[in-house]
Short mmCIF file of C-alpha atoms in Angstrom, two decimals:
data_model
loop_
_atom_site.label_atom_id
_atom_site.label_comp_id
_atom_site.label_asym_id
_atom_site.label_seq_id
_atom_site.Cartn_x
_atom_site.Cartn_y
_atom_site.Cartn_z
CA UNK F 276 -22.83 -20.01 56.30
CA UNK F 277 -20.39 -16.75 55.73
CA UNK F 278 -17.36 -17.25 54.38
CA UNK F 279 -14.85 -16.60 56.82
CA UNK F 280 -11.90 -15.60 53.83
CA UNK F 281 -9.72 -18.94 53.94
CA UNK F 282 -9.21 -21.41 51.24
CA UNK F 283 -11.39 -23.91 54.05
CA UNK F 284 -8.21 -26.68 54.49
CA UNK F 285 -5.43 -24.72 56.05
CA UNK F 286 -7.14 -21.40 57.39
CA UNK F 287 -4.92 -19.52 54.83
CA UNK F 288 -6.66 -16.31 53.59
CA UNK F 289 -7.05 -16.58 49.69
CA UNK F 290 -5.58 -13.45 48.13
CA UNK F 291 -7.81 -11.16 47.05
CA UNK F 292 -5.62 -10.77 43.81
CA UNK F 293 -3.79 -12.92 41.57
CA UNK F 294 -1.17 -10.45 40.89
CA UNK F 295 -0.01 -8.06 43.31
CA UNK F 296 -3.18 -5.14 42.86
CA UNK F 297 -0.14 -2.48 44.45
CA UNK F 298 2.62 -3.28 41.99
CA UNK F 299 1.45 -0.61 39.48
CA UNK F 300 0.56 2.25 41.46
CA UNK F 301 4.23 2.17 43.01
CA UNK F 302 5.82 2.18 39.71
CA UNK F 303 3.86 5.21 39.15
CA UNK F 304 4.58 6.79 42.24
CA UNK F 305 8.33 6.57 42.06
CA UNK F 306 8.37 9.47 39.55
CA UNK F 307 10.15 12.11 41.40
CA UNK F 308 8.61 15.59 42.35
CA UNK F 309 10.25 17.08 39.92
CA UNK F 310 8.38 15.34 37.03
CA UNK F 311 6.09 18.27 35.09
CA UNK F 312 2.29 17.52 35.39
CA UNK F 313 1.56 16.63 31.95
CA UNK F 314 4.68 14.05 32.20
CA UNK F 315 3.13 12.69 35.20
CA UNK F 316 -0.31 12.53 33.73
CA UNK F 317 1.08 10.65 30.12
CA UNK F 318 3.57 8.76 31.78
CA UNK F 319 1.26 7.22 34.34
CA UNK F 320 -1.41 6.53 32.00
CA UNK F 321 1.05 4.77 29.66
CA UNK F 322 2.37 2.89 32.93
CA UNK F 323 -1.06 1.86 33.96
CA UNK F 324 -2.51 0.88 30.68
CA UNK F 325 0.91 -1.28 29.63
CA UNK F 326 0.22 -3.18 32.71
CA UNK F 327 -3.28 -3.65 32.47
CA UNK F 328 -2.98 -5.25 28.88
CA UNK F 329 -0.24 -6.91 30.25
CA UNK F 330 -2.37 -8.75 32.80
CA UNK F 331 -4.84 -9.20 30.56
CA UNK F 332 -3.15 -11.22 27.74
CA UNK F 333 -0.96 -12.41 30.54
CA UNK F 334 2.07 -11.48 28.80
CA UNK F 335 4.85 -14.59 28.54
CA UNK F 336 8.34 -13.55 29.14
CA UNK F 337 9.28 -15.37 25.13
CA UNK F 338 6.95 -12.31 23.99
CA UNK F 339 8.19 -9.88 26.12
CA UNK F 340 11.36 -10.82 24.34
CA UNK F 341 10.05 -10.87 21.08
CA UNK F 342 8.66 -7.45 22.18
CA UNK F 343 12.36 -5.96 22.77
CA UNK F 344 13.83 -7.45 19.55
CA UNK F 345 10.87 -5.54 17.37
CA UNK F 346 11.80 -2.32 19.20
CA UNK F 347 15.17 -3.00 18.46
CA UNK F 348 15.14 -3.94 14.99
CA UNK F 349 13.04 -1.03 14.71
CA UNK F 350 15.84 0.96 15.55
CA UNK F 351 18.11 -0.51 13.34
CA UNK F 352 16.58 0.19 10.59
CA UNK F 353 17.15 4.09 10.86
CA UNK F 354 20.46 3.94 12.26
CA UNK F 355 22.35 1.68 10.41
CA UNK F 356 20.02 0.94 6.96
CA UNK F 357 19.30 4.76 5.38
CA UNK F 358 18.15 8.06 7.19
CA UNK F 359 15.34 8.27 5.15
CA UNK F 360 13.17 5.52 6.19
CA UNK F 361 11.87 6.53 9.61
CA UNK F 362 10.42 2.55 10.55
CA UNK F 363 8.84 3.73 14.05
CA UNK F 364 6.58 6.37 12.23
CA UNK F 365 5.66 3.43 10.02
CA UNK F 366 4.92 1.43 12.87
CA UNK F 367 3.17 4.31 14.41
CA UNK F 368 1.33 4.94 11.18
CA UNK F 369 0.39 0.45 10.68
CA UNK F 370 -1.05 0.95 14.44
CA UNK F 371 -3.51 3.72 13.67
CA UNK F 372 -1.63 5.98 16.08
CA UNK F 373 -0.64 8.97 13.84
CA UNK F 374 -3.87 8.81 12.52
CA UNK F 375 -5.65 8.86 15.59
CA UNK F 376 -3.26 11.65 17.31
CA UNK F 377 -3.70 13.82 14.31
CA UNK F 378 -7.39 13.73 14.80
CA UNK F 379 -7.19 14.31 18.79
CA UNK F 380 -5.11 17.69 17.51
CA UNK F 381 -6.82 18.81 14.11
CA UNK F 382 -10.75 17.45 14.33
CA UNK F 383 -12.83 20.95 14.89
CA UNK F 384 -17.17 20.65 13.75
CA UNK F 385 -17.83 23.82 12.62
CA UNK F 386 -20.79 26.02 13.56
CA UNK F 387 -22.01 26.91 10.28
CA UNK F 388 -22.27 25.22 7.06
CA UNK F 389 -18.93 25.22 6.06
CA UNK F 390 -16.30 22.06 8.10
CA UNK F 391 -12.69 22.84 7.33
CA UNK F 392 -11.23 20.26 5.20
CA UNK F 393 -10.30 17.03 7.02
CA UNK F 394 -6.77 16.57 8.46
CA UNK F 395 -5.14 13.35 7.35
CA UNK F 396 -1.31 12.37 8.64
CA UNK F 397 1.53 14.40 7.75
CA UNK F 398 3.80 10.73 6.75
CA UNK F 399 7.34 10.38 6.90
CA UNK F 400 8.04 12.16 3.47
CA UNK F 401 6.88 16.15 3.77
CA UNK F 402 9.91 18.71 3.08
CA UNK F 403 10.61 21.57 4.40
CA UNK F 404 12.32 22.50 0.92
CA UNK F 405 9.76 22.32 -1.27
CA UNK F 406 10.23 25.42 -3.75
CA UNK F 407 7.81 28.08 -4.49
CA UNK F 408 6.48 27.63 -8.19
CA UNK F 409 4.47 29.98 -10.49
CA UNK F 410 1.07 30.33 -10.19
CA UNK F 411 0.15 27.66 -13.46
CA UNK F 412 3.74 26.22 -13.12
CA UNK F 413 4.06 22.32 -12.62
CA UNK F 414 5.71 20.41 -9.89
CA UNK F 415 6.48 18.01 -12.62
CA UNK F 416 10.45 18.57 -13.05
CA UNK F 417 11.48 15.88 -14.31
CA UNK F 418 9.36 15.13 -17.93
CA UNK F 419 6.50 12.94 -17.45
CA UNK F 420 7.24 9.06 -16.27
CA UNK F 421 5.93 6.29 -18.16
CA UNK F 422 2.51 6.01 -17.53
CA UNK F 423 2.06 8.49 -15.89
CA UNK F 424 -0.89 11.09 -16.26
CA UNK F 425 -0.67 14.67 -16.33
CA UNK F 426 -3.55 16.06 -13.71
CA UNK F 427 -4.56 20.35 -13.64
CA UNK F 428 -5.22 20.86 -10.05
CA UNK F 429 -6.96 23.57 -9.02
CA UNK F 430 -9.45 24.92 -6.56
CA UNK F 431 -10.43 28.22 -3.95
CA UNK F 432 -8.90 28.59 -0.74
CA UNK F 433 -11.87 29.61 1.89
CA UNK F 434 -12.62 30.73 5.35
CA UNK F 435 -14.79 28.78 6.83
CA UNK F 436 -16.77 31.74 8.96
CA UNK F 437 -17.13 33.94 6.24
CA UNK F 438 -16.93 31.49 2.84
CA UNK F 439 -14.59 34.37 1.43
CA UNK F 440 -11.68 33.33 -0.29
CA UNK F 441 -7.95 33.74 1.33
CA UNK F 442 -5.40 35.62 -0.72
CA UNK F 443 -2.00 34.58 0.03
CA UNK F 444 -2.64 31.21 1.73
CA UNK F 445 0.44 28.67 0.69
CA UNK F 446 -0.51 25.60 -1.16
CA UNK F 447 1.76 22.51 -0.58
CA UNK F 448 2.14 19.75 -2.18
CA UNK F 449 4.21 16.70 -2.61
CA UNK F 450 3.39 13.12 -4.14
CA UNK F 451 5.11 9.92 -5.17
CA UNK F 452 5.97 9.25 -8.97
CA UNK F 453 4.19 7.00 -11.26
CA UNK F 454 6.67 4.26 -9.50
CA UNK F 455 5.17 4.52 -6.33
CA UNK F 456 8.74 6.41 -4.89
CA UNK F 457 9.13 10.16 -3.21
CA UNK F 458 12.18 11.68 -4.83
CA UNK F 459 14.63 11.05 -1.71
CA UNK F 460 13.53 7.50 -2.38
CA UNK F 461 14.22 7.56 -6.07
CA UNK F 462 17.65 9.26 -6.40
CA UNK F 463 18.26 7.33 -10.19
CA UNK F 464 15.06 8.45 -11.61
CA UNK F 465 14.21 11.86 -9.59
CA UNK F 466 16.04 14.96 -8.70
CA UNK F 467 15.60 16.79 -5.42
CA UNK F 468 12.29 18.16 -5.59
CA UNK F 469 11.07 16.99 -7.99
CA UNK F 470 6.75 16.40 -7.70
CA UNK F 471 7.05 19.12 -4.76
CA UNK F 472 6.18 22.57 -4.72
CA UNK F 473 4.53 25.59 -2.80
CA UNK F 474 1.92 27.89 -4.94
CA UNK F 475 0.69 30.84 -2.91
CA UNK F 476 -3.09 31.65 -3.85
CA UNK F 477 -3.95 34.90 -5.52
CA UNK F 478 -6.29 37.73 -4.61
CA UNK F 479 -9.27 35.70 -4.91
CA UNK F 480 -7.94 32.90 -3.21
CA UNK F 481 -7.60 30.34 -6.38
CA UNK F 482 -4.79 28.01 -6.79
CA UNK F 483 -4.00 26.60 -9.75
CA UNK F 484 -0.87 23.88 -10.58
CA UNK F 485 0.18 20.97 -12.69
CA UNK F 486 1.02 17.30 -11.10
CA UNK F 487 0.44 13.81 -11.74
CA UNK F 488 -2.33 11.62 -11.08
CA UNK F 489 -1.57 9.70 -8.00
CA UNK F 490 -0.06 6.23 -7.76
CA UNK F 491 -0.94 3.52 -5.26
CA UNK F 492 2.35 1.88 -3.59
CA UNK F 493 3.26 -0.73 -1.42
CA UNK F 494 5.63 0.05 1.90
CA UNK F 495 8.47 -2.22 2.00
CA UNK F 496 8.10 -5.47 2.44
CA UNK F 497 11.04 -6.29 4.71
CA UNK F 498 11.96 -5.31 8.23
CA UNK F 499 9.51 -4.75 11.29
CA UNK F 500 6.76 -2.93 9.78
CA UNK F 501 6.37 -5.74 7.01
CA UNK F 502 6.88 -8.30 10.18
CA UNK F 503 3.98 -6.70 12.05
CA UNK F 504 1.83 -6.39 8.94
CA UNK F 505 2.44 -9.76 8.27
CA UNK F 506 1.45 -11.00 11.56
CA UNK F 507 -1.75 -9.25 11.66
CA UNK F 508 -2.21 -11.22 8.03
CA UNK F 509 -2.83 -7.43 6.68
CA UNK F 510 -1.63 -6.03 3.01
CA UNK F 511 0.76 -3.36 2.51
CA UNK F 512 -0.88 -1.05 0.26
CA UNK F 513 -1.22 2.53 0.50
CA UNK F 514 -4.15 4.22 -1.93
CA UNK F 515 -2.82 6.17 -4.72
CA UNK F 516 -2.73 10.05 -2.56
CA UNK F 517 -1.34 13.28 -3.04
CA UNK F 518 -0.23 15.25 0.07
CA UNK F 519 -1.28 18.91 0.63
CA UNK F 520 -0.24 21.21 3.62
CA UNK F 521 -2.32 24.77 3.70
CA UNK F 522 -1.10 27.84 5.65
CA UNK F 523 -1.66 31.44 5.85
CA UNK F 524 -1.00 33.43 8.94
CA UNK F 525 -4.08 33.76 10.27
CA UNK F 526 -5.55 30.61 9.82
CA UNK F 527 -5.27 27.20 11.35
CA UNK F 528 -3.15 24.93 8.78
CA UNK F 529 -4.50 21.98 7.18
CA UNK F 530 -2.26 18.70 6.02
CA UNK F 531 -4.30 16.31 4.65
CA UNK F 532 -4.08 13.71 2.06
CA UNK F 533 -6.43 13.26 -1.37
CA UNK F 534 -7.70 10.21 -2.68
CA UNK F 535 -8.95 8.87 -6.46
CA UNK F 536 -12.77 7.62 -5.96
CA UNK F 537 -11.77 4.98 -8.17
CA UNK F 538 -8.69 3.21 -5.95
CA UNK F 539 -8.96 -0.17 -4.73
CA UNK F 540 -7.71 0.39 -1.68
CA UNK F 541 -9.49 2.98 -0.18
CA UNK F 542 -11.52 1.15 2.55
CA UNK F 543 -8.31 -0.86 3.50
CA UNK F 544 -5.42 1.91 3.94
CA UNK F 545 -3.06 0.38 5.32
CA UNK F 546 -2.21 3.59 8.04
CA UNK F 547 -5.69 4.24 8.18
CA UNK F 548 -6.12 8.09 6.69
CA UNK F 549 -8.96 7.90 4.27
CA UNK F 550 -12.08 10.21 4.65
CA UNK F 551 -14.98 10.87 2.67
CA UNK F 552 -14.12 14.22 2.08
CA UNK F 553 -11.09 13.72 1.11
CA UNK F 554 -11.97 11.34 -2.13
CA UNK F 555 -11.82 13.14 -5.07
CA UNK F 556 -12.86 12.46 -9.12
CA UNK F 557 -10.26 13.06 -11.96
CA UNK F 558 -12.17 14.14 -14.55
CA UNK F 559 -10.74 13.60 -18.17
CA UNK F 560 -9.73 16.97 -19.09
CA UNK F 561 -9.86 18.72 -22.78
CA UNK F 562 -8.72 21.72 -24.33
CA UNK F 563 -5.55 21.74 -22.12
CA UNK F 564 -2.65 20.55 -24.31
CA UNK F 565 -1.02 20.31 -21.00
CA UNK F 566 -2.99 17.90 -19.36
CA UNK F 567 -5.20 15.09 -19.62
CA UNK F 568 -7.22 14.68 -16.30
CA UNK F 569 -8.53 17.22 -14.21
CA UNK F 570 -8.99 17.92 -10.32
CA UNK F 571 -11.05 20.27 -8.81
CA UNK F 572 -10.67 21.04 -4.94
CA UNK F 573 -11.57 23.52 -2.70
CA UNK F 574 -9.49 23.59 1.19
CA UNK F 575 -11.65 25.03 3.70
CA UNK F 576 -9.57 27.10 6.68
CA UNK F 577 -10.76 28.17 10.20
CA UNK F 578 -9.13 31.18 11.75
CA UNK F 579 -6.66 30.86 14.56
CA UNK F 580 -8.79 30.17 17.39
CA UNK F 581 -11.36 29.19 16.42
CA UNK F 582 -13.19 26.27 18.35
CA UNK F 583 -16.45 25.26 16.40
CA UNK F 584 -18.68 23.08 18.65
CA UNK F 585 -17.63 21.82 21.91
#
């Protein structure tokens, strides 16, 4: 026999849907006509795909609450802790989401031999005041911390269509100290500046610097981001890295992040940025009274406009 539709006692129709199957379309659909196209478009995915996961974990109103206090704690911690610590990046960056954005907007396969050096997030601690230094100059301003290991860092700058080298191109670069702290962070032991710097390549493209060998660090283990972390039973730990942001003109930038091959926690990153390309071997350097390790690393740059395969 067909069923007729009813729940077969009180000739009722069953709904077809638990939950009303209109609800979210209207939400959407009360954005004005006003509302640009891409806000329409990002806005009502967001709207849709909210309420899809929250039919599908069938959200409770206690963690829809619980929901609200994060975001607002979140807030918090900007506004009324220091100016420095920016906890929704961190949140962003414990999610995968910067990560994942800045490959949406950077990934490009070449179509030659040459890929451009892998993108990697930008973090919460780039400045824009980073000083130009001397060609064979050190970002080390301060003396060298305890422990800490002096590293000659050098490399060609390259276009990736051609494989000549880029005169000019900007080299930037900015790391934590042998304590694990940026120098905003680290106001007792660090002046402004200090393990930052800008080199700008010469004619044949080569860059050439003293810093320190990277140091692995924890992000703090208090407020929401340690909360979430600690509810997805996940460690803190960031591989040691130095940051590096590569510009000229007429080529597409590159910020990316560089990694010691030997760091524990390379395959666990806690904000998800490690790529093969971008783990690198300090070599134990001699005949350099300045330094003991060595890093060699060449940053590949496509022009402006250029696509690689589609």
């Amino acid at each position: 026999m067909a069923s007729n539709g009813t729940n077969g006692t009180n000739g009722v129709a069953k709904p077809a849907h638990r939950f009303d199957p209109n609800f979210t379309q209207a939400v959407i659909d009360n954005m004005g006509p006003t509302t640009t196209p891409r806000n329409r478009q990002v806005l009502g995915a967001l709207i849709r795909h909210l309420h899809d996961f929250t039919r599908e974990v069938e959200l409770t109103i206690d963690e829809w609450m619980a929901a609200v206090h994060f975001v607002n704690a979140v807030g918090r911690i900007y506004s009324e802790s220091n100016q420095t610590r920016n906890e929704a990046h961190r949140i962003c960056d414990i999610l995968g989401l910067e990560s994942l954005v800045d490959e949406i907007a950077h990934k490009v396969i070449a179509e030659g031999e040459i890929d451009p050096t892998s993108s990697s997030i930008l973090g919460p601690f780039w400045s824009p005041n980073a000083p130009f230094r001397e060609l064979g100059g050190t970002i080390i301003q301060d003396g060298v911390p305890p422990n800490g290991q002096v590293t000659k860092m050098h490399g060609v700058i390259r276009d990736i269509t051609t494989g000549k080298p880029i005169p000019g191109a900007v080299f930037d670069i900015w790391q934590a100290s042998a304590n694990g702290k940026y120098d905003f962070q680290d106001p007792k032991n660090q002046t402004p500046n200090n393990l930052r710097g800008k080199f700008r390549a010469d004619e044949n493209g080569r860059y050439w610097f003293y810093c320190l060998h990277p140091t692995a660090y924890s992000l703090p283990k208090d407020g929401p981001s340690w909360d979430l972390l600690t509810l997805m039973d996940r460690h803190p730990m960031r591989p040691a890295h130095i940051h590096i942001m590569v510009t000229h003109p007429e080529f597409q930038g590159c910020t990316t992040q560089l990694y010691p091959n030997t760091d524990p926690w390379l395959t666990t990153d806690t904000v998800f940025a490690v790529k093969p390309d971008l783990v690198v071997d300090f070599k134990p350097l001699k005949g350099d009274d300045k330094a003991v390790l060595e890093l060699e690393y060449d940053v590949n740059l496509a022009p402006k406009g250029y696509k690689g395969k589609l």
